[in-house]
Coordinates of C-alpha atoms in Angstrom, one line a residue:
X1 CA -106.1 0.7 153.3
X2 CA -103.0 2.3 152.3
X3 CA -101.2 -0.6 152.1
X4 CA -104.1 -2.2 149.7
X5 CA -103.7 0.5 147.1
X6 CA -99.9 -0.4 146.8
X7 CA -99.7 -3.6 146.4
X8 CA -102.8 -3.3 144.0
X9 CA -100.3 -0.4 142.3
X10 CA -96.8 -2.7 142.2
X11 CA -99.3 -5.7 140.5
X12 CA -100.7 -3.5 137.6
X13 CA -96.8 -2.6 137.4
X14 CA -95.6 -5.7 137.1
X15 CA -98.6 -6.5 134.5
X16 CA -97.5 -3.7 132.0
X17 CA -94.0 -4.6 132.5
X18 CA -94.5 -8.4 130.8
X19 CA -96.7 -7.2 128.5
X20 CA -94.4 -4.3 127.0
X21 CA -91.6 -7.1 126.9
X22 CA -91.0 -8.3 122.9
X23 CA -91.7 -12.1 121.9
X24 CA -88.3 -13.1 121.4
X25 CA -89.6 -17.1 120.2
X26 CA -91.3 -15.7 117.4
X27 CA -88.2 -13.9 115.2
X28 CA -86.5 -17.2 116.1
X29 CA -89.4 -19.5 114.4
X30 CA -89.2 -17.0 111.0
X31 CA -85.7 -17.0 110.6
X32 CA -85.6 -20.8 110.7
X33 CA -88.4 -20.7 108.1
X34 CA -86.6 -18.4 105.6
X35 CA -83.2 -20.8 105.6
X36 CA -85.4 -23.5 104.9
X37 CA -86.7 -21.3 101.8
X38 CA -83.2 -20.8 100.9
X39 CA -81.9 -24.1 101.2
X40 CA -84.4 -26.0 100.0
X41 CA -86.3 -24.6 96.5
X42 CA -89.1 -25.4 94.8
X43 CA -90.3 -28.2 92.4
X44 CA -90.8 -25.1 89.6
X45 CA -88.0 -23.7 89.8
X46 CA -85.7 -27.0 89.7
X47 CA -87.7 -28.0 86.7
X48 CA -87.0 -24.5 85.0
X49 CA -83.1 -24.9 85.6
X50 CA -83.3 -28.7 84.4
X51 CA -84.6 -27.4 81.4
X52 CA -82.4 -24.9 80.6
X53 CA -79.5 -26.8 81.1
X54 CA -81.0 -29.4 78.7
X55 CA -81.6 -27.5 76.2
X56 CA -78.1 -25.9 76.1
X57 CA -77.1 -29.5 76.3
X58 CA -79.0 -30.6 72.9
X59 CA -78.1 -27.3 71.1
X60 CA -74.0 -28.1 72.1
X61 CA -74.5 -32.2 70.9
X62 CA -76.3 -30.7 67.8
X63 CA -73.3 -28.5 66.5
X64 CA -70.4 -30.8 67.5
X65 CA -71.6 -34.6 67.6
X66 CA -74.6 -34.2 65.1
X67 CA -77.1 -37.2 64.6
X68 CA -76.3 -39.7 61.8
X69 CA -79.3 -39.0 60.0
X70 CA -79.5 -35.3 60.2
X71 CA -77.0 -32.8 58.2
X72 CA -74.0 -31.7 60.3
X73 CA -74.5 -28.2 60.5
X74 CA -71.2 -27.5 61.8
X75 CA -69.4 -28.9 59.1
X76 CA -71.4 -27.4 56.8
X77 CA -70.5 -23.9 57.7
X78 CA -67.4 -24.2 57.6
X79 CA -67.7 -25.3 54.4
X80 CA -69.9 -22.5 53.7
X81 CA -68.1 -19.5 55.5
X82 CA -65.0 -20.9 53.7
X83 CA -63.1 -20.0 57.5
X84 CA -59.5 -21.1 55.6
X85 CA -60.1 -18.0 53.4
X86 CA -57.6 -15.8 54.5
X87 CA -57.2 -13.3 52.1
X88 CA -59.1 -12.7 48.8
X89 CA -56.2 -13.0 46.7
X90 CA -55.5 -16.5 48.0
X91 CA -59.0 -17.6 48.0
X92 CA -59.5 -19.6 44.8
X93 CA -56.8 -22.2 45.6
X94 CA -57.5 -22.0 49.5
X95 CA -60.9 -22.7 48.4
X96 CA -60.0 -25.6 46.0
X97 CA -58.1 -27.1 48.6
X98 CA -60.8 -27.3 51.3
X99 CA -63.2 -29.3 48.8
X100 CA -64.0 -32.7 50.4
X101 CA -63.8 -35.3 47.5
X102 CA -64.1 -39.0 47.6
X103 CA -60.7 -41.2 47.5
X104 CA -60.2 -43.7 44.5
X105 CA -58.9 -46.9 44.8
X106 CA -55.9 -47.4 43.3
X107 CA -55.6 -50.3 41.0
X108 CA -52.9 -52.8 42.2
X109 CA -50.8 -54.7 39.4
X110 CA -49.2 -58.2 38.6
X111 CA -46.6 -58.9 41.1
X112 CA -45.1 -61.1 39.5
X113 CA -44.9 -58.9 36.1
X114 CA -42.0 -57.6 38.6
X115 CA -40.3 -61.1 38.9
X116 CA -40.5 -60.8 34.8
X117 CA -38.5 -58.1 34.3
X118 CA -35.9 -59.0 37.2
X119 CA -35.6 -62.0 35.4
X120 CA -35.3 -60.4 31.7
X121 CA -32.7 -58.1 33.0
X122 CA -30.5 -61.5 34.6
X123 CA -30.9 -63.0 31.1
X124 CA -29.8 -59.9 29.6
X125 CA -26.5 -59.6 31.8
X126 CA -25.9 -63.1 31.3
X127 CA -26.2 -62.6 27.7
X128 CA -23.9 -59.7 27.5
X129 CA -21.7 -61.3 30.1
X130 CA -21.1 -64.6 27.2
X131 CA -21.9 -63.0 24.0
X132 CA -20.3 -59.4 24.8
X133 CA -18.9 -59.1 21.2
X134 CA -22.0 -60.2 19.4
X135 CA -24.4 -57.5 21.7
X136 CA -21.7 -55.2 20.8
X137 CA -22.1 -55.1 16.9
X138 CA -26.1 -55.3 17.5
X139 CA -25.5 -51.5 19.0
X140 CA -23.0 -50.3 17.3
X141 CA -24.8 -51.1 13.7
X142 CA -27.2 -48.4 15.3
X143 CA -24.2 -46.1 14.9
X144 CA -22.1 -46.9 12.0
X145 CA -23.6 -46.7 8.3
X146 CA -21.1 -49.6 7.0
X147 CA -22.3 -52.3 9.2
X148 CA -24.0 -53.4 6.0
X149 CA -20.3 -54.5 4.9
X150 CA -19.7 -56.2 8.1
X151 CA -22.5 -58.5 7.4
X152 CA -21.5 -61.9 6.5
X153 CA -23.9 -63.5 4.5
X154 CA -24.4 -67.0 5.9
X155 CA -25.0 -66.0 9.5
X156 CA -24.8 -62.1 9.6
X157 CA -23.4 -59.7 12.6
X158 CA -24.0 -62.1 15.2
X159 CA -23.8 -66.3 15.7
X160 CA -26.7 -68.7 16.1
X161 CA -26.7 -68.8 19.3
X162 CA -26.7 -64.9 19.9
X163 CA -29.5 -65.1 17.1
X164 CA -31.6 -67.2 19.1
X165 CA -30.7 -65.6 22.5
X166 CA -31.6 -62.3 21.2
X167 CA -34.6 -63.3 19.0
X168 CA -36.1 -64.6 22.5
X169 CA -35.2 -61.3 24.4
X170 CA -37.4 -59.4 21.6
X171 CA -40.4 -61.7 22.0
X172 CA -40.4 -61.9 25.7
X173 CA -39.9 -57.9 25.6
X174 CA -42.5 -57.2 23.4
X175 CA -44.8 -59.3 24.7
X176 CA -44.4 -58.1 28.4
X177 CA -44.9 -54.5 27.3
X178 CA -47.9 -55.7 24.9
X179 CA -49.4 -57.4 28.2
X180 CA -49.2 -54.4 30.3
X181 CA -50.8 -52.1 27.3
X182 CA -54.0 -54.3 27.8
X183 CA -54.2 -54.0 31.3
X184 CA -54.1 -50.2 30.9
X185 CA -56.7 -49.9 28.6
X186 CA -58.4 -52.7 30.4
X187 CA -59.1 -55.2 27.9
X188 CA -60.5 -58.9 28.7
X189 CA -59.8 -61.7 26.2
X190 CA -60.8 -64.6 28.4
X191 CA -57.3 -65.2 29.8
X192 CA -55.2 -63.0 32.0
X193 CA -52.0 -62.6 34.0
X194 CA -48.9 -64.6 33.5
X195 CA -51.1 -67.1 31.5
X196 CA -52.0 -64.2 28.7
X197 CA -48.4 -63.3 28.9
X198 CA -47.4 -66.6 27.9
X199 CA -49.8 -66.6 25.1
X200 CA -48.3 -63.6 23.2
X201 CA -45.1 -64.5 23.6
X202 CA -45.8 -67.7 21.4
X203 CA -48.1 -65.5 19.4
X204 CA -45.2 -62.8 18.9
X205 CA -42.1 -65.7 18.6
X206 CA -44.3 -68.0 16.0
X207 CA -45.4 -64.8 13.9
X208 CA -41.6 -63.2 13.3
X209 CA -40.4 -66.8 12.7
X210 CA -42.9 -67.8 10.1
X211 CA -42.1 -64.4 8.2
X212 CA -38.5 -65.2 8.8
X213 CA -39.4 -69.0 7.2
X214 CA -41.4 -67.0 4.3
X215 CA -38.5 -64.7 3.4
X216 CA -36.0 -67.3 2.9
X217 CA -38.2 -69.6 0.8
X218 CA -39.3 -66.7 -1.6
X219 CA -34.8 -65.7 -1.7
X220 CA -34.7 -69.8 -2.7
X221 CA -37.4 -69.7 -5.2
X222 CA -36.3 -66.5 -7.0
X223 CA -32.9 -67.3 -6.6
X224 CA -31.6 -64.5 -4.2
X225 CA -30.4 -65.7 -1.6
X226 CA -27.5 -63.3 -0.9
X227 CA -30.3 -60.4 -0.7
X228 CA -32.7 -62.0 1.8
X229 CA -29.8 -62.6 3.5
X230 CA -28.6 -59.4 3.7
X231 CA -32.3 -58.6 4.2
X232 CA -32.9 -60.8 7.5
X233 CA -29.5 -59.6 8.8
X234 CA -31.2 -55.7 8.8
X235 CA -34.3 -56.9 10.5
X236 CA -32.6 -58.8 13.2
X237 CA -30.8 -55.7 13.8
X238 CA -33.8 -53.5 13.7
X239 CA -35.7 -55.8 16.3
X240 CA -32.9 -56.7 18.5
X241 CA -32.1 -52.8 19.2
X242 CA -36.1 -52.6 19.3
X243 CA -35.9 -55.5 21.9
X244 CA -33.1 -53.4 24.6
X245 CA -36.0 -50.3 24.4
X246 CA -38.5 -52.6 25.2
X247 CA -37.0 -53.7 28.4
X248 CA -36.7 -50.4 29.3
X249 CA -40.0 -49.4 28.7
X250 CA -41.3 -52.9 30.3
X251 CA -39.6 -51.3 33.6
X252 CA -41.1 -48.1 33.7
X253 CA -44.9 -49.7 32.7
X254 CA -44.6 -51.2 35.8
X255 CA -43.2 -48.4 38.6
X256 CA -44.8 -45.3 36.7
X257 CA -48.8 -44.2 38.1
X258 CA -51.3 -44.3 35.5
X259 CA -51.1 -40.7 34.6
X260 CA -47.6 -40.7 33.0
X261 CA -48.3 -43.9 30.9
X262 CA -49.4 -41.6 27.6
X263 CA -46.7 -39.7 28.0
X264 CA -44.3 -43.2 28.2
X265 CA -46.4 -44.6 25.2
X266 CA -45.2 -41.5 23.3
X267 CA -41.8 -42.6 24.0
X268 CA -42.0 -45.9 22.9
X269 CA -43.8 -44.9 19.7
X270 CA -41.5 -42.4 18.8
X271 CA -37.9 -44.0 19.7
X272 CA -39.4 -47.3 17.5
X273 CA -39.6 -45.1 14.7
X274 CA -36.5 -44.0 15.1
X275 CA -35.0 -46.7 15.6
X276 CA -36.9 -48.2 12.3
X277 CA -35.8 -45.0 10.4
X278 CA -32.3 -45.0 11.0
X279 CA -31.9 -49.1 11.1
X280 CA -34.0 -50.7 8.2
X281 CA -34.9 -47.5 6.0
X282 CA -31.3 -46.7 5.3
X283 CA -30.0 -50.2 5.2
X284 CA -32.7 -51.5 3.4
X285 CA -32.4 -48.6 0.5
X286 CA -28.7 -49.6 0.2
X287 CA -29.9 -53.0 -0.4
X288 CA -32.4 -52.2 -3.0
X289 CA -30.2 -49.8 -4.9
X290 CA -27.6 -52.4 -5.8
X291 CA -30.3 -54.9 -7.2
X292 CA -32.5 -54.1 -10.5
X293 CA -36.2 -54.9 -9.9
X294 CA -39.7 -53.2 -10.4
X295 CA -40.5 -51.0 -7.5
X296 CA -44.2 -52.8 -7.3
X297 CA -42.6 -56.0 -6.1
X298 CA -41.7 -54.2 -2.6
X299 CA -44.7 -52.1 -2.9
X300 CA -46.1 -56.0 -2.3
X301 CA -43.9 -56.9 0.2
X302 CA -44.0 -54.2 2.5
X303 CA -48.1 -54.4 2.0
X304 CA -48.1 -58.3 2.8
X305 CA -45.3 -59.1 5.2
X306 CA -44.1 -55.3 7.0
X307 CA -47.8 -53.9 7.6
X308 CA -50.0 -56.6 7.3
X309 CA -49.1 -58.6 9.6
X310 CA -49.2 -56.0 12.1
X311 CA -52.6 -54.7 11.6
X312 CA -53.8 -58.5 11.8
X313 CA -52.1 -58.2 15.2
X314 CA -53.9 -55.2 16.2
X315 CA -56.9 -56.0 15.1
X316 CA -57.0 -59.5 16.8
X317 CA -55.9 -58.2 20.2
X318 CA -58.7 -55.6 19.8
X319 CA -56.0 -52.8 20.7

């Protein structure tokens, strides 16, 4: 009986002994659930964080690559906050130099006008290289106030062949620079280029030799001959100093921008008159002085064959 109640005792031991013992599978299963939490999130929560990062996304490609069609915003503040402003004092030009403005094109010219006046300086060596003494006395009656005795009166200061040599130099001159003043103010008469420029050079050389025709028929029919003489001789000096400035001026019509041309026109206008002050007003007075007639008669002149003819020229090149 004894024996009974112990072994009944040492079961019921044993009993409570597995039953007080922890469940060591069970932590095992929840920690194996809570790294697959960690590892492996939810749907929500990757949607959130796609959508944040797109949207910081758009905001950056909004600011620094902007759409076509939409105002760039980035630009525009800086525009606005004026960020090269660096001080107040220096803000107005700072400010004037960080306005955006639209580039012009910039108007090309004749290329061959270039060739021109490489080939008007050539003749122009060549003709001071075989006339030398003749260009001489054409710039040194510039100088001198007796070059008015020097003149012989069949030919003058200078040969035929200087004459003609010279005449041509004025025409081609004048004509190149006359050329390149219609360009600049942009006037169209049907022709242009090296075609037009061939135009007024016949214009120019038929013009001065019909008034050259005209003065020594009216010397024939009023029977002096030494005073047209003497007469031509002053304008071919006039025009053939005239001639040398407008190769000069033909040069820098062509290399100068746009906004210096006024400025070179000035020039030109003022070194002709000059030159026509000092040349043919005080040669031509001396001329006049030493023969008797009624003022009126170059009142006419001047009117019909000085000023005349010019204005006709202005007015039919529409300058």
């Amino acid at each position: 009986m004894r024996f009974t109640s112990l072994c009944l005792l040492f079961i019921l031991t044993l009993c409570f002994a597995g039953y007080a013992q922890p469940d060591t599978t069970a932590p095992k299963k929840d920690a194996a659930l809570n790294y697959n939490k960690v590892q492996l999130p939810d749907s929500a929560a990757m949607a959130k964080a796609n959508r944040q990062q797109f949207v910081a996304d758009s905001i950056a490609m909004f600011y620094l690559i902007p759409d076509s069609s939409r105002e760039n915003q980035f630009l525009s503040r800086i525009r606005k906050n004026n960020l090269f402003d660096l001080t107040s004092q220096s803000s107005a030009p700072l400010l004037q130099k960080s306005v955006v403005k639209s580039g012009e094109a910039r108007a090309s010219r004749d290329p061959w006008v270039i060739a021109v006046i490489i080939g008007l300086l050539i003749y122009t060596a060549l003709l001071n290289l075989f006339l030398n003494k003749d260009i001489k006395n054409v710039i040194q009656s510039f100088y001198t106030k007796n070059a008015l005795s020097q003149v012989d009166k069949d030919g003058g200061l200078v040969n035929a062949w200087a004459f003609i040599g010279l005449f041509l130099l004025f025409c081609l001159t004048a004509s190149l620079v006359l050329y390149q003043f219609t360009v600049y103010e942009n006037i169209d008469y049907g022709i242009g280029g090296f075609q037009l420029f061939i135009s007024l050079s016949l214009i120019i050389s038929l013009l001065f030799a019909l008034k050259f025709i005209i003065l020594k028929f009216i010397g024939f029919v009023f029977a002096v001959n030494g005073l047209v003489s003497e007469y031509i001789a002053i304008l071919n000096l006039t025009y053939f100093n005239i001639a040398f400035v407008l190769l000069f001026v033909a040069l820098c019509f062509s290399l100068l921008a746009n906004r210096f041309i006024p400025w070179l026109l000035i020039f030109t206008v003022g070194s002709i008159a000059i030159i026509f002050a000092v040349q043919y007003l005080r040669n031509s007075i001396n001329v006049v002085s030493n023969f008797r007639f009624h003022k009126f008669y170059l009142f006419i002149y001047l009117c019909a064959l000085e000023i005349c003819p010019i204005l006709i020229l202005i007015k039919a090149l529409n300058i």
